XYZ file of C-alpha atoms in Angstrom:
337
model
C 11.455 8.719 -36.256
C 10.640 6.416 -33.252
C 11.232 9.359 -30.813
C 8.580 11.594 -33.039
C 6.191 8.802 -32.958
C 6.834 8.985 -28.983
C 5.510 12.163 -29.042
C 2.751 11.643 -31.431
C 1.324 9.350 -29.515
C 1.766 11.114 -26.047
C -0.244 14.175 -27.491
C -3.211 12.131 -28.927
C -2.940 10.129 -25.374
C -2.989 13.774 -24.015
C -5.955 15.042 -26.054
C -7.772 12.076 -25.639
C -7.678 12.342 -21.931
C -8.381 15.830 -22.292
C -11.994 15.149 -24.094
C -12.994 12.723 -21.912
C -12.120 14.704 -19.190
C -14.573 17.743 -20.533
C -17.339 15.167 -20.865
C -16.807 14.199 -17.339
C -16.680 17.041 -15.437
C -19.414 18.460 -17.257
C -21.387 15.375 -15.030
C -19.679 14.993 -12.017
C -17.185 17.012 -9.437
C -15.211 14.798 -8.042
C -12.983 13.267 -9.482
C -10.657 10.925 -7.033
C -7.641 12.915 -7.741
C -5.711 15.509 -5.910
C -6.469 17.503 -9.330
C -8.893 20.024 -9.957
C -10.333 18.626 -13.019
C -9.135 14.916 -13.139
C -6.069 15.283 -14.500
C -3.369 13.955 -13.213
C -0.515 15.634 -15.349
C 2.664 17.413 -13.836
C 1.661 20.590 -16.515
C -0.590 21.499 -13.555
C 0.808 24.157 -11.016
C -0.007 22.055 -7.639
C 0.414 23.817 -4.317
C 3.781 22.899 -2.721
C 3.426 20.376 0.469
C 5.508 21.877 3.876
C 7.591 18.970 5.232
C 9.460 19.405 8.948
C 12.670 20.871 9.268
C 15.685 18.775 9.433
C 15.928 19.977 13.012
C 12.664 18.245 14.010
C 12.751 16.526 17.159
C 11.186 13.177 17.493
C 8.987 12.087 20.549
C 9.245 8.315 21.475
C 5.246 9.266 23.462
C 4.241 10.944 19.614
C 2.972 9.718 16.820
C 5.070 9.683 14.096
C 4.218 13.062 11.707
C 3.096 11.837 8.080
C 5.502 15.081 6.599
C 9.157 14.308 7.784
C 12.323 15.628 6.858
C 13.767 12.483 5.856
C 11.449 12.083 2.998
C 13.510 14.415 0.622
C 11.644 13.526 -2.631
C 13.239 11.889 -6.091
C 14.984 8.410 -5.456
C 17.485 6.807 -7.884
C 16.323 3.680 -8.802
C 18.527 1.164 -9.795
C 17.163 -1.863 -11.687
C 20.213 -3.716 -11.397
C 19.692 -7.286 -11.108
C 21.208 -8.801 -7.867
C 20.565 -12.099 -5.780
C 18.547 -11.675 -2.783
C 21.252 -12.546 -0.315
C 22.979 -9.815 -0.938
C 19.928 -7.654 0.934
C 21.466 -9.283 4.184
C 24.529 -7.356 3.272
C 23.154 -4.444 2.742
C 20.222 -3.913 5.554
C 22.269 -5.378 7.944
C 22.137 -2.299 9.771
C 18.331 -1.479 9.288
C 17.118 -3.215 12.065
C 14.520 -5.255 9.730
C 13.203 -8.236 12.326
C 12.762 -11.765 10.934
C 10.093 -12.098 8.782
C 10.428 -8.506 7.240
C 8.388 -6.701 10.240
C 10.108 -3.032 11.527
C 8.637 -0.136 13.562
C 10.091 3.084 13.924
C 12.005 3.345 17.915
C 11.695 7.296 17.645
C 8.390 7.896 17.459
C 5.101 5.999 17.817
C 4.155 4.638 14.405
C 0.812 6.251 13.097
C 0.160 3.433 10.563
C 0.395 -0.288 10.289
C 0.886 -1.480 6.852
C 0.837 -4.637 5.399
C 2.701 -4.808 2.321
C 1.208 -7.369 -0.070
C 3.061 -8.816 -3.074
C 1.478 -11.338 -5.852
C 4.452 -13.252 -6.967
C 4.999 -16.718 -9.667
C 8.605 -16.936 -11.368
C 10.110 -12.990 -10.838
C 13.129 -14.112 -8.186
C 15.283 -11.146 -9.994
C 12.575 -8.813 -9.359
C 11.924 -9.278 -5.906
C 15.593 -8.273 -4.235
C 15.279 -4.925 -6.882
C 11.727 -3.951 -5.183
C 12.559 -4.663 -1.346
C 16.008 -2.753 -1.586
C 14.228 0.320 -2.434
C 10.672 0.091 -0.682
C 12.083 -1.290 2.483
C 14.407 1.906 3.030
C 11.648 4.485 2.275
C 9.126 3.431 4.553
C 11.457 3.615 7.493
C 11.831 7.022 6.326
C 8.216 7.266 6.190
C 8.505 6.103 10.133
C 5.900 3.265 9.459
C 5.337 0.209 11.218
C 5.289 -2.382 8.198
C 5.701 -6.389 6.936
C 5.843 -7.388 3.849
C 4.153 -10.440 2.328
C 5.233 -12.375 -0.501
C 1.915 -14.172 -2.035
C 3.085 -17.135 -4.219
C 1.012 -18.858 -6.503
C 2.088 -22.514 -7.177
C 0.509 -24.818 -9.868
C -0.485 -24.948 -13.572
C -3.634 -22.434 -13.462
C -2.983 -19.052 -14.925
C -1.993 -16.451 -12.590
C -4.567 -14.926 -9.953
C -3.229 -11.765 -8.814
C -7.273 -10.826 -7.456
C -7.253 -14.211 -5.501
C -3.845 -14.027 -4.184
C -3.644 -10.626 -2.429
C -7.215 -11.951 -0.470
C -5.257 -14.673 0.518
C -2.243 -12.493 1.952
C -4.912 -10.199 4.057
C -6.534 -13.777 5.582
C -3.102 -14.646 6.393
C -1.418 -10.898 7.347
C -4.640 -10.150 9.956
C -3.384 -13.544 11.807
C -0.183 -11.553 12.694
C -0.996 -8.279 13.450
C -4.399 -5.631 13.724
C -2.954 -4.406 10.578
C -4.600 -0.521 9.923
C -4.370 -0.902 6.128
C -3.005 -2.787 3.373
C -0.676 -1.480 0.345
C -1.148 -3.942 -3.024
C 1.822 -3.993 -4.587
C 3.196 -5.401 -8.157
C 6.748 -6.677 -7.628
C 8.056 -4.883 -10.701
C 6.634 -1.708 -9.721
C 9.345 0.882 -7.844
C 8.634 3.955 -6.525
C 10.466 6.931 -7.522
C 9.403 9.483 -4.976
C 9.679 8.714 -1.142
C 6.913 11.730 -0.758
C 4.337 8.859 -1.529
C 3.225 8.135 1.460
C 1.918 4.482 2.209
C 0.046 5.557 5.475
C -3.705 5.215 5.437
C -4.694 9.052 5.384
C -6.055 9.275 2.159
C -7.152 5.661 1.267
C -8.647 4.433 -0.685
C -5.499 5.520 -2.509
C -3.886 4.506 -6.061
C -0.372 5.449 -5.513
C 0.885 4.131 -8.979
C -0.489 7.118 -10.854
C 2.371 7.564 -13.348
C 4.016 4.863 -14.668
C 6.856 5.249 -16.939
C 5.815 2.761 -19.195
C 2.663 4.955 -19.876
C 5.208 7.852 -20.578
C 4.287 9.249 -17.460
C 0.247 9.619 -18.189
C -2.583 8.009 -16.486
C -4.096 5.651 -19.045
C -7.528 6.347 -17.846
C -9.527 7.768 -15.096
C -10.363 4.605 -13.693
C -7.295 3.067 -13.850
C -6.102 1.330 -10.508
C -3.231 -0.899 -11.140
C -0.059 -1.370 -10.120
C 0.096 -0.321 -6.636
C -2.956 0.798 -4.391
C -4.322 0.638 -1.217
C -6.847 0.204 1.253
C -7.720 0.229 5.270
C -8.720 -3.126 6.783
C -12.517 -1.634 7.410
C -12.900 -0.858 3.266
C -11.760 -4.210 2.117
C -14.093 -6.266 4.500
C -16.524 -3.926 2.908
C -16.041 -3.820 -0.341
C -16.002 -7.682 -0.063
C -12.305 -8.049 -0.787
C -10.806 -8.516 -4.683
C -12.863 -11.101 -7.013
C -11.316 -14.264 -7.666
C -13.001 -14.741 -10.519
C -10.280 -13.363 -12.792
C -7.912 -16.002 -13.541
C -4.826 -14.584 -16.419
C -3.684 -11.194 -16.261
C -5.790 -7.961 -17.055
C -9.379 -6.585 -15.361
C -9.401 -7.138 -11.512
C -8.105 -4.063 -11.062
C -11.009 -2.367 -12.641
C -13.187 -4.643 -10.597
C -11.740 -3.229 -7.699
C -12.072 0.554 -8.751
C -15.943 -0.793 -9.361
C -16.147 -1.903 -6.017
C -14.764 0.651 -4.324
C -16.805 3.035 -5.898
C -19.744 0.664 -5.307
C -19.625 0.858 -1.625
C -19.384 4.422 -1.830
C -15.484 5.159 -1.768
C -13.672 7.822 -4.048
C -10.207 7.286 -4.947
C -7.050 9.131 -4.726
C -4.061 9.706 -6.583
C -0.660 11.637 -5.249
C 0.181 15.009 -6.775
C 2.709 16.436 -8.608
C 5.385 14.063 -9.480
C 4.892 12.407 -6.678
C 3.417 9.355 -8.000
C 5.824 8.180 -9.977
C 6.717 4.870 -10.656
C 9.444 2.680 -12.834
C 8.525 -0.763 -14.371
C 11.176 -3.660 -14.252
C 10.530 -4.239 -18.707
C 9.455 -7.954 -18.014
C 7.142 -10.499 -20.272
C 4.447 -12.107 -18.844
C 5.815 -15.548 -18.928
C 3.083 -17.797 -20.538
C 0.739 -16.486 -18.051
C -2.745 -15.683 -20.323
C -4.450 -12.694 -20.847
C -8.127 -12.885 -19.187
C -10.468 -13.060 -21.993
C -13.244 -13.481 -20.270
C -12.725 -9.700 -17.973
C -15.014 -7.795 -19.616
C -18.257 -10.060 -19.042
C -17.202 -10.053 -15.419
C -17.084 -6.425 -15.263
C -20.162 -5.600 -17.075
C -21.833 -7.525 -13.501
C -19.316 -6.226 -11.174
C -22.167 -4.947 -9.155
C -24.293 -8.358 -9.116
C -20.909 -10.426 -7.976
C -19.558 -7.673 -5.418
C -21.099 -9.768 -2.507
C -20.981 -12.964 -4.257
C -17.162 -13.210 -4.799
C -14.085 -12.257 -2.792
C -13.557 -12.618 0.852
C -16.588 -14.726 1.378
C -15.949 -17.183 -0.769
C -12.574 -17.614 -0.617
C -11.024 -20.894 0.603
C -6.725 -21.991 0.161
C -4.661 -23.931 1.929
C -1.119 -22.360 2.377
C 2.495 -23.371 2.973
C 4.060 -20.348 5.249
C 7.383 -19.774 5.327
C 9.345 -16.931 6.821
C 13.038 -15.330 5.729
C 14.882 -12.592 6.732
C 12.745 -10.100 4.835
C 9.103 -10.804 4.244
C 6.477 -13.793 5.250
C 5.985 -16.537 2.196
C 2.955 -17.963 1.677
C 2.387 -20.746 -1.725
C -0.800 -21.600 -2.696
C -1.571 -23.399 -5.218
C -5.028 -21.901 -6.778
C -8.226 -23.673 -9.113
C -11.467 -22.356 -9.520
C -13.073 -24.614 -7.206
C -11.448 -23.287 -4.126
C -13.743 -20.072 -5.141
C -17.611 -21.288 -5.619
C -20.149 -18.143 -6.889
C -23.618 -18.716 -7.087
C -25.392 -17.718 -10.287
C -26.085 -14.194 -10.246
């Protein structure tokens, strides 16, 4: 019975999408997606992608290609809980430098990414995440960090707030090119999905498992995503208005299509992603999202990067660069609007 309500429920999600994709393509062609009419569902035939052969010789003068043989496609994931000293174990031969920075020695790297990662209370998630990204972008022959954002104190959670503090903080290290927003509990299942900065701005979470596979709705941007340095200074950042869980990643989707931006997704299967089953921990939902996004446009340049203040605690380990702040509402003043 449960399994036939499983499918119930994935066709009406299905037709659902389905009418609202008629009504929207009957007023607009473009759609943000590497689909022909919105969709992004595997039941469309997509055009396969050429990747180099395993022959391919790398060029230490080159840049790095963006199609390389050792992306082959479908990882196991393995949600296995583990401590995180055991990743010292196992990468011991990946040549990750202190503070989780690595660059490819074969080629030239065509992209620097900053990997940013909202974090409060999910230790057992964070090893499970790191031992599969870290692994498939060296494959991906990018020059990356990661950055663990931690949000200390009684508020409720900011995830908006805390990935503007982890840019302020990653552009003091490096002339990053672009920067991937990443859930901790969010692992990729194809290492196709590139995290360069080709196609940004780029949702790369486009089929999560816990949504049976299915884009929720066309808007939808959570999860993971990403943007180049030179569209989040315009687009003002994320708001920090949104304090509890649920809504700034709509604001962002507003924003970005504010300032002119269309978004894209990954085809095929290659945007899959698994979801470490989790509870959200006494952190609140946001009641008060959907006044804020009814005047995303009015507080684009109001709230985000410019008004952002923090004070951070920085820390480095083996594998990424910690930074705790502890977040209120005052550290984020908006005039009236």
């Amino acid at each position: 019975m449960v399994q036939a309500q499983g499918i119930m429920l994935k066709n009406n999600v299905r037709t659902i999408g389905q009418m609202i994709r008629l009504y929207t393509n009957k007023n607009s062609t473009l759609n943000g997606t590497d689909y022909p009419d919105g969709n992004n569902s595997s039941e469309y035939v997509v055009q396969p992608t050429t990747y180099l052969p395993e022959n391919f010789t790398y060029s230490v003068n080159l840049a790095c290609p963006e199609r390389l043989p050792s992306m082959k496609g479908p990882i196991e994931v393995n949600m296995t809980e583990f401590p995180l000293e055991e990743l010292e174990i196992k990468f011991k031969q990946l040549g990750i430098q202190y503070g989780g920075h690595w660059r490819p020695s074969d080629c030239q790297p065509r992209w620097k990414v900053a990997v940013l990662i909202p974090f409060r209370n999910r230790h057992e998630h964070l090893p499970i995440l790191l031992l599969h990204l870290t692994p498939m972008l060296q494959r991906q022959r990018l020059q990356f960090a990661f950055y663990i954002i931690e949000q200390t104190g009684a508020q409720p959670f900011n995830r908006a707030m805390l990935f503007n503090v982890g840019f302020r903080e990653a552009m003091k290290d490096l002339d990053w090119d672009c920067l991937v927003f990443h859930d901790v509990d969010h692992i990729p299942e194809n290492d196709r999905n590139y995290y360069g900065c080709t196609n940004m701005p780029r949702h790369f979470a486009a089929k999560l498992d816990k949504y049976m596979y299915l884009l929720p709705y066309n808007e939808f941007f959570g999860g993971v995503s990403g943007l180049t340095v030179e569209q989040f200074y315009k687009i003002n950042g994320f708001p920090n208005a949104f304090w509890g869980w649920g809504g700034e990643d709509d604001d962002l989707w507003n924003r970005v299509h504010f300032a002119g931006y269309n978004v894209t997704r990954p085809e095929g299967e290659i945007g899959k992603y698994k979801s470490i089953p989790h509870h959200h921990r006494g952190e609140v939902q946001f009641l008060g999202r959907y006044k804020l996004l009814r005047y995303s446009k009015e507080r684009q340049h109001l709230d985000g990067l410019n008004n952002l203040n923090y004070t951070p605690e920085v820390s480095i380990s083996s594998f990424y660069k910690n930074i705790s702040v502890n977040l209120h509402p005052e550290l984020a003043p908006i005039a009236d609007y």
